[in-house]
Amino acid sequence: MADRPVPLAERRLMDVKLAELPNWLGKRDFTPNGLIRSVRGGYDRYFNKYINVKKGGIGGIAMLLVGYIALSYAWEYDHIKHDRWRKYH
Amino acid sequence: MALNFFDQFLSPTHLGIPLVLIAMIFPWVLYPSPSNRWLNNRLVTLQGQFFNRFTQQLLLPLNQGGHKWALILLSLMVFLLSINMLGMLPYTFTPTTQLSLNMGFAVPFWLATVIIGMRNQPTAALGHLLPEGTPVPLIPVLIIIETISLFIRPIALGVRLTANLTAGHLLIQLIAT
């Protein structure tokens, strides 16, 4: 599949070689508009792939909730790590 | 120690972003806006049916003028419902355990209803202060009591929500250890 080379700024993350990663990150749009657009694009991709289908199951929402749990755990890790080997809670 | 049980209600900050912010924005993700297609996806359909039934039950006792409140009441209730249910998941943070948030909901809503009532129909609004059929000697006392209950209402509502959620979470943690 040797089509014409795509410029670095327009490639998706999976198509960027590891050595080119800093350059690719530098070319991304980190303005507020760009951030909003990327969040919106990510949400639309997820929504259209897992939820906006004819026979969507519980997986679409379940993945969101599990991701939310993981995010909350990561946010509270500094607080929770004291509970690990404590004898009396 | 008893002190550690209340640590779960602190809002941790990480990279400068408090968890309460994420906890309050996350319910927005779970309710996608319905498109104007005839057949939506299952999630949107189920949510639409739930909201319709909910609003119908909510507006049953209200007359035509009360239907204007449907959107704000529904959105408030669904927001609180989703935030509280998400707080049941492990390691999540429930913003409604914070008294500040609940008072921030209670006082403006209560004040809005009282002021709108006073502006639109002041006699009826003041008439609510005296229940029907009270014996004549009791009227002064009752008006004072009703005024006090009117002003205590936002504090009661806000504190009630906070206390219920905090007590629930605390109970779960006590049973778990």
mmCIF file of C-alpha atoms in Angstrom:
data_model
loop_
_atom_site.group_PDB
_atom_site.id
_atom_site.type_symbol
_atom_site.label_atom_id
_atom_site.label_comp_id
_atom_site.label_asym_id
_atom_site.label_seq_id
_atom_site.Cartn_x
_atom_site.Cartn_y
_atom_site.Cartn_z
ATOM 1 C CA MET A 1 0.000 0.000 0.000
ATOM 2 C CA ALA A 2 2.484 2.655 -1.115
ATOM 3 C CA ASP A 3 0.324 5.700 -1.691
ATOM 4 C CA ARG A 4 1.767 9.167 -1.739
ATOM 5 C CA PRO A 5 3.326 10.199 1.621
ATOM 6 C CA VAL A 6 1.014 12.026 4.035
ATOM 7 C CA PRO A 7 2.461 15.063 5.811
ATOM 8 C CA LEU A 8 3.328 14.499 9.462
ATOM 9 C CA ALA A 9 0.809 16.949 10.848
ATOM 10 C CA GLU A 10 -2.151 15.186 9.311
ATOM 11 C CA ARG A 11 -1.328 11.638 10.264
ATOM 12 C CA ARG A 12 -3.201 9.741 12.918
ATOM 13 C CA LEU A 13 -1.415 8.653 16.076
ATOM 14 C CA MET A 14 -1.121 5.031 15.040
ATOM 15 C CA ASP A 15 0.602 5.983 11.783
ATOM 16 C CA VAL A 16 3.301 8.078 13.399
ATOM 17 C CA LYS A 17 6.649 6.409 13.928
ATOM 18 C CA LEU A 18 8.058 6.485 17.445
ATOM 19 C CA ALA A 19 10.986 8.692 16.473
ATOM 20 C CA GLU A 20 8.643 11.254 14.941
ATOM 21 C CA LEU A 21 6.435 11.488 18.020
ATOM 22 C CA PRO A 22 7.829 14.757 19.467
ATOM 23 C CA ASN A 23 7.520 16.455 16.099
ATOM 24 C CA TRP A 24 3.980 15.219 15.709
ATOM 25 C CA LEU A 25 3.041 16.447 19.190
ATOM 26 C CA GLY A 26 4.527 19.835 18.390
ATOM 27 C CA LYS A 27 2.360 20.201 15.310
ATOM 28 C CA ARG A 28 -0.919 19.356 17.052
ATOM 29 C CA ASP A 29 -3.392 22.129 17.726
ATOM 30 C CA PHE A 30 -3.364 22.908 21.435
ATOM 31 C CA THR A 31 -5.444 26.053 21.310
ATOM 32 C CA PRO A 32 -8.734 25.894 23.260
ATOM 33 C CA ASN A 33 -10.652 25.504 20.008
ATOM 34 C CA GLY A 34 -8.369 22.718 18.946
ATOM 35 C CA LEU A 35 -8.720 20.957 22.289
ATOM 36 C CA ILE A 36 -12.485 21.209 22.165
ATOM 37 C CA ARG A 37 -12.475 19.927 18.602
ATOM 38 C CA SER A 38 -10.314 16.938 19.507
ATOM 39 C CA VAL A 39 -12.463 16.078 22.554
ATOM 40 C CA ARG A 40 -15.605 16.399 20.478
ATOM 41 C CA GLY A 41 -14.081 14.278 17.713
ATOM 42 C CA GLY A 42 -13.055 11.586 20.165
ATOM 43 C CA TYR A 43 -16.489 11.550 21.737
ATOM 44 C CA ASP A 44 -18.192 11.343 18.334
ATOM 45 C CA ARG A 45 -15.952 8.471 17.269
ATOM 46 C CA TYR A 46 -16.692 6.553 20.454
ATOM 47 C CA PHE A 47 -20.386 7.320 20.285
ATOM 48 C CA ASN A 48 -20.773 6.263 16.664
ATOM 49 C CA LYS A 49 -18.796 3.103 17.130
ATOM 50 C CA TYR A 50 -20.317 1.733 20.311
ATOM 51 C CA ILE A 51 -23.566 3.434 21.121
ATOM 52 C CA ASN A 52 -25.143 4.762 17.956
ATOM 53 C CA VAL A 53 -25.563 1.281 16.443
ATOM 54 C CA LYS A 54 -28.658 -0.665 15.689
ATOM 55 C CA LYS A 55 -28.323 -3.238 18.449
ATOM 56 C CA GLY A 56 -26.034 -1.633 20.967
ATOM 57 C CA GLY A 57 -25.589 -3.518 24.164
ATOM 58 C CA ILE A 58 -24.462 -2.596 27.619
ATOM 59 C CA GLY A 59 -20.824 -2.531 26.524
ATOM 60 C CA GLY A 60 -20.942 1.037 25.285
ATOM 61 C CA ILE A 61 -22.006 2.515 28.600
ATOM 62 C CA ALA A 62 -20.102 -0.046 30.664
ATOM 63 C CA MET A 63 -16.798 0.977 29.095
ATOM 64 C CA LEU A 64 -17.532 4.603 29.919
ATOM 65 C CA LEU A 65 -18.299 3.761 33.529
ATOM 66 C CA VAL A 66 -15.231 1.591 33.949
ATOM 67 C CA GLY A 67 -13.126 4.367 32.482
ATOM 68 C CA TYR A 68 -14.704 6.775 34.958
ATOM 69 C CA ILE A 69 -13.898 4.440 37.850
ATOM 70 C CA ALA A 70 -10.299 4.123 36.655
ATOM 71 C CA LEU A 71 -9.994 7.883 36.344
ATOM 72 C CA SER A 72 -11.390 8.434 39.836
ATOM 73 C CA TYR A 73 -9.013 5.831 41.237
ATOM 74 C CA ALA A 74 -6.063 7.529 39.596
ATOM 75 C CA TRP A 75 -7.183 10.898 40.926
ATOM 76 C CA GLU A 76 -7.514 9.593 44.467
ATOM 77 C CA TYR A 77 -4.484 7.352 44.497
ATOM 78 C CA ASP A 78 -2.414 9.605 46.697
ATOM 79 C CA HIS A 79 -5.152 9.467 49.270
ATOM 80 C CA ILE A 80 -6.004 5.781 48.970
ATOM 81 C CA LYS A 81 -2.463 4.445 49.147
ATOM 82 C CA HIS A 82 -2.451 5.027 52.906
ATOM 83 C CA ASP A 83 -5.212 2.455 53.304
ATOM 84 C CA ARG A 84 -3.265 -0.400 51.786
ATOM 85 C CA TRP A 85 -1.556 -1.983 54.789
ATOM 86 C CA ARG A 86 -3.392 -0.220 57.539
ATOM 87 C CA LYS A 87 -4.627 -2.535 60.294
ATOM 88 C CA TYR A 88 -7.606 -0.491 61.480
ATOM 89 C CA HIS A 89 -9.434 1.660 58.969
ATOM 90 C CA MET B 1 -10.086 5.907 63.736
ATOM 91 C CA ALA B 2 -13.344 7.771 63.367
ATOM 92 C CA LEU B 3 -11.543 10.663 61.715
ATOM 93 C CA ASN B 4 -10.641 8.649 58.642
ATOM 94 C CA PHE B 5 -14.195 7.824 57.750
ATOM 95 C CA PHE B 6 -14.819 11.357 56.600
ATOM 96 C CA ASP B 7 -11.783 11.508 54.381
ATOM 97 C CA GLN B 8 -13.715 10.013 51.544
ATOM 98 C CA PHE B 9 -15.601 13.277 51.219
ATOM 99 C CA LEU B 10 -12.559 15.379 50.439
ATOM 100 C CA SER B 11 -12.192 16.443 46.856
ATOM 101 C CA PRO B 12 -8.695 15.489 45.678
ATOM 102 C CA THR B 13 -6.821 17.644 43.222
ATOM 103 C CA HIS B 14 -4.497 16.183 40.650
ATOM 104 C CA LEU B 15 -2.613 18.192 38.059
ATOM 105 C CA GLY B 16 -4.594 21.138 39.311
ATOM 106 C CA ILE B 17 -7.954 19.718 38.339
ATOM 107 C CA PRO B 18 -10.246 18.850 41.204
ATOM 108 C CA LEU B 19 -12.119 15.593 40.960
ATOM 109 C CA VAL B 20 -15.384 17.345 41.725
ATOM 110 C CA LEU B 21 -15.173 19.030 38.341
ATOM 111 C CA ILE B 22 -14.876 15.724 36.525
ATOM 112 C CA ALA B 23 -17.620 14.232 38.672
ATOM 113 C CA MET B 24 -19.991 17.026 37.730
ATOM 114 C CA ILE B 25 -19.204 16.999 34.019
ATOM 115 C CA PHE B 26 -19.280 13.229 33.561
ATOM 116 C CA PRO B 27 -23.085 12.830 33.623
ATOM 117 C CA TRP B 28 -23.183 15.018 30.517
ATOM 118 C CA VAL B 29 -21.335 12.265 28.667
ATOM 119 C CA LEU B 30 -23.940 9.663 29.539
ATOM 120 C CA TYR B 31 -26.875 11.492 27.970
ATOM 121 C CA PRO B 32 -26.290 11.938 24.234
ATOM 122 C CA SER B 33 -28.528 14.402 22.512
ATOM 123 C CA PRO B 34 -31.170 12.647 20.434
ATOM 124 C CA SER B 35 -31.094 13.223 16.723
ATOM 125 C CA ASN B 36 -34.295 13.851 14.812
ATOM 126 C CA ARG B 37 -34.245 10.427 13.252
ATOM 127 C CA TRP B 38 -37.289 8.316 13.518
ATOM 128 C CA LEU B 39 -35.439 5.397 15.095
ATOM 129 C CA ASN B 40 -32.623 6.343 17.444
ATOM 130 C CA ASN B 41 -30.119 4.053 19.061
ATOM 131 C CA ARG B 42 -31.217 2.058 22.082
ATOM 132 C CA LEU B 43 -29.642 4.308 24.655
ATOM 133 C CA VAL B 44 -31.341 7.433 23.385
ATOM 134 C CA THR B 45 -34.660 5.626 23.038
ATOM 135 C CA LEU B 46 -34.559 4.289 26.566
ATOM 136 C CA GLN B 47 -33.575 7.636 27.984
ATOM 137 C CA GLY B 48 -36.301 9.371 26.013
ATOM 138 C CA GLN B 49 -38.938 7.013 27.355
ATOM 139 C CA PHE B 50 -37.661 7.433 30.884
ATOM 140 C CA PHE B 51 -37.658 11.231 30.651
ATOM 141 C CA ASN B 52 -41.126 11.284 29.132
ATOM 142 C CA ARG B 53 -42.577 9.106 31.850
ATOM 143 C CA PHE B 54 -40.739 11.065 34.523
ATOM 144 C CA THR B 55 -42.027 14.403 33.270
ATOM 145 C CA GLN B 56 -45.532 13.091 32.943
ATOM 146 C CA GLN B 57 -45.518 11.955 36.559
ATOM 147 C CA LEU B 58 -43.934 15.201 37.644
ATOM 148 C CA LEU B 59 -46.500 17.417 35.974
ATOM 149 C CA LEU B 60 -49.607 15.485 36.961
ATOM 150 C CA PRO B 61 -50.615 17.722 39.879
ATOM 151 C CA LEU B 62 -49.768 20.981 38.106
ATOM 152 C CA ASN B 63 -52.058 23.117 35.989
ATOM 153 C CA GLN B 64 -51.153 24.541 32.599
ATOM 154 C CA GLY B 65 -49.048 27.360 34.031
ATOM 155 C CA GLY B 66 -46.954 24.934 36.011
ATOM 156 C CA HIS B 67 -45.851 23.128 32.866
ATOM 157 C CA LYS B 68 -43.369 25.906 32.209
ATOM 158 C CA TRP B 69 -41.265 24.480 34.995
ATOM 159 C CA ALA B 70 -40.949 21.089 33.302
ATOM 160 C CA LEU B 71 -37.543 21.588 31.734
ATOM 161 C CA ILE B 72 -35.758 23.036 34.719
ATOM 162 C CA LEU B 73 -37.239 20.551 37.146
ATOM 163 C CA LEU B 74 -36.513 17.585 34.911
ATOM 164 C CA SER B 75 -32.947 18.624 34.239
ATOM 165 C CA LEU B 76 -32.287 19.265 37.925
ATOM 166 C CA MET B 77 -33.729 15.938 38.979
ATOM 167 C CA VAL B 78 -31.938 13.956 36.299
ATOM 168 C CA PHE B 79 -28.677 15.691 37.149
ATOM 169 C CA LEU B 80 -28.977 14.908 40.845
ATOM 170 C CA LEU B 81 -30.137 11.375 40.127
ATOM 171 C CA SER B 82 -27.213 10.612 37.852
ATOM 172 C CA ILE B 83 -24.658 12.228 40.163
ATOM 173 C CA ASN B 84 -25.929 10.261 43.138
ATOM 174 C CA MET B 85 -26.100 6.980 41.233
ATOM 175 C CA LEU B 86 -22.604 7.476 39.857
ATOM 176 C CA GLY B 87 -21.444 7.964 43.420
ATOM 177 C CA MET B 88 -22.312 4.342 44.055
ATOM 178 C CA LEU B 89 -19.487 3.167 41.825
ATOM 179 C CA PRO B 90 -16.233 2.362 43.626
ATOM 180 C CA TYR B 91 -13.669 5.107 44.057
ATOM 181 C CA THR B 92 -15.936 7.793 42.620
ATOM 182 C CA PHE B 93 -16.608 11.127 44.206
ATOM 183 C CA THR B 94 -20.140 12.334 44.908
ATOM 184 C CA PRO B 95 -20.395 16.120 44.650
ATOM 185 C CA THR B 96 -23.732 16.214 46.458
ATOM 186 C CA THR B 97 -22.075 15.238 49.729
ATOM 187 C CA GLN B 98 -20.725 18.769 49.813
ATOM 188 C CA LEU B 99 -23.097 21.156 51.562
ATOM 189 C CA SER B 100 -21.935 24.000 49.335
ATOM 190 C CA LEU B 101 -23.311 22.391 46.208
ATOM 191 C CA ASN B 102 -26.649 21.501 47.757
ATOM 192 C CA MET B 103 -27.158 24.956 49.181
ATOM 193 C CA GLY B 104 -26.175 26.320 45.794
ATOM 194 C CA PHE B 105 -29.075 24.396 44.340
ATOM 195 C CA ALA B 106 -31.573 24.905 47.139
ATOM 196 C CA VAL B 107 -31.394 28.639 47.792
ATOM 197 C CA PRO B 108 -31.722 29.935 44.214
ATOM 198 C CA PHE B 109 -34.561 27.571 43.405
ATOM 199 C CA TRP B 110 -36.466 28.349 46.545
ATOM 200 C CA LEU B 111 -35.910 32.069 46.176
ATOM 201 C CA ALA B 112 -37.029 31.924 42.544
ATOM 202 C CA THR B 113 -40.286 30.196 43.416
ATOM 203 C CA VAL B 114 -41.033 32.603 46.255
ATOM 204 C CA ILE B 115 -40.234 35.721 44.249
ATOM 205 C CA ILE B 116 -42.153 34.583 41.181
ATOM 206 C CA GLY B 117 -45.107 33.721 43.375
ATOM 207 C CA MET B 118 -44.993 37.120 45.051
ATOM 208 C CA ARG B 119 -44.764 38.929 41.736
ATOM 209 C CA ASN B 120 -47.470 37.087 39.848
ATOM 210 C CA GLN B 121 -50.106 36.689 42.526
ATOM 211 C CA PRO B 122 -49.110 38.323 45.807
ATOM 212 C CA THR B 123 -52.385 37.711 47.612
ATOM 213 C CA ALA B 124 -52.368 34.000 46.902
ATOM 214 C CA ALA B 125 -48.702 33.760 47.822
ATOM 215 C CA LEU B 126 -49.333 35.460 51.139
ATOM 216 C CA GLY B 127 -52.470 33.411 51.582
ATOM 217 C CA HIS B 128 -50.366 30.264 51.625
ATOM 218 C CA LEU B 129 -49.058 31.363 54.978
ATOM 219 C CA LEU B 130 -52.357 30.447 56.613
ATOM 220 C CA PRO B 131 -53.775 26.953 56.123
ATOM 221 C CA GLU B 132 -57.484 26.707 55.469
ATOM 222 C CA GLY B 133 -59.834 26.097 58.306
ATOM 223 C CA THR B 134 -57.663 27.162 61.196
ATOM 224 C CA PRO B 135 -59.461 28.264 64.351
ATOM 225 C CA VAL B 136 -59.464 32.058 64.737
ATOM 226 C CA PRO B 137 -57.437 32.261 67.986
ATOM 227 C CA LEU B 138 -54.630 30.309 66.420
ATOM 228 C CA ILE B 139 -54.177 32.604 63.422
ATOM 229 C CA PRO B 140 -51.296 34.825 64.662
ATOM 230 C CA VAL B 141 -49.257 31.916 65.932
ATOM 231 C CA LEU B 142 -49.789 29.976 62.777
ATOM 232 C CA ILE B 143 -48.732 32.808 60.512
ATOM 233 C CA ILE B 144 -45.489 33.133 62.411
ATOM 234 C CA ILE B 145 -44.931 29.411 62.240
ATOM 235 C CA GLU B 146 -45.638 29.261 58.533
ATOM 236 C CA THR B 147 -43.280 32.187 57.849
ATOM 237 C CA ILE B 148 -40.518 30.493 59.779
ATOM 238 C CA SER B 149 -41.122 27.257 57.899
ATOM 239 C CA LEU B 150 -40.988 29.129 54.616
ATOM 240 C CA PHE B 151 -37.601 30.588 55.390
ATOM 241 C CA ILE B 152 -36.180 27.404 56.784
ATOM 242 C CA ARG B 153 -37.153 25.476 53.663
ATOM 243 C CA PRO B 154 -33.961 25.968 51.600
ATOM 244 C CA ILE B 155 -31.748 25.107 54.536
ATOM 245 C CA ALA B 156 -33.864 22.033 55.213
ATOM 246 C CA LEU B 157 -33.741 20.900 51.597
ATOM 247 C CA GLY B 158 -30.052 21.448 51.151
ATOM 248 C CA VAL B 159 -29.036 19.896 54.420
ATOM 249 C CA ARG B 160 -31.391 16.983 53.874
ATOM 250 C CA LEU B 161 -29.735 16.001 50.611
ATOM 251 C CA THR B 162 -26.257 16.384 52.040
ATOM 252 C CA ALA B 163 -27.061 14.424 55.146
ATOM 253 C CA ASN B 164 -28.745 11.603 53.267
ATOM 254 C CA LEU B 165 -25.883 11.088 50.879
ATOM 255 C CA THR B 166 -23.174 11.493 53.451
ATOM 256 C CA ALA B 167 -24.907 9.100 55.815
ATOM 257 C CA GLY B 168 -25.355 6.558 53.055
ATOM 258 C CA HIS B 169 -21.721 6.615 52.020
ATOM 259 C CA LEU B 170 -20.565 6.547 55.611
ATOM 260 C CA LEU B 171 -22.783 3.582 56.361
ATOM 261 C CA ILE B 172 -21.439 1.689 53.392
ATOM 262 C CA GLN B 173 -17.907 2.317 54.504
ATOM 263 C CA LEU B 174 -18.665 1.328 58.097
ATOM 264 C CA ILE B 175 -20.235 -1.927 57.026
ATOM 265 C CA ALA B 176 -17.354 -2.672 54.722
ATOM 266 C CA THR B 177 -14.629 -2.502 57.341
#
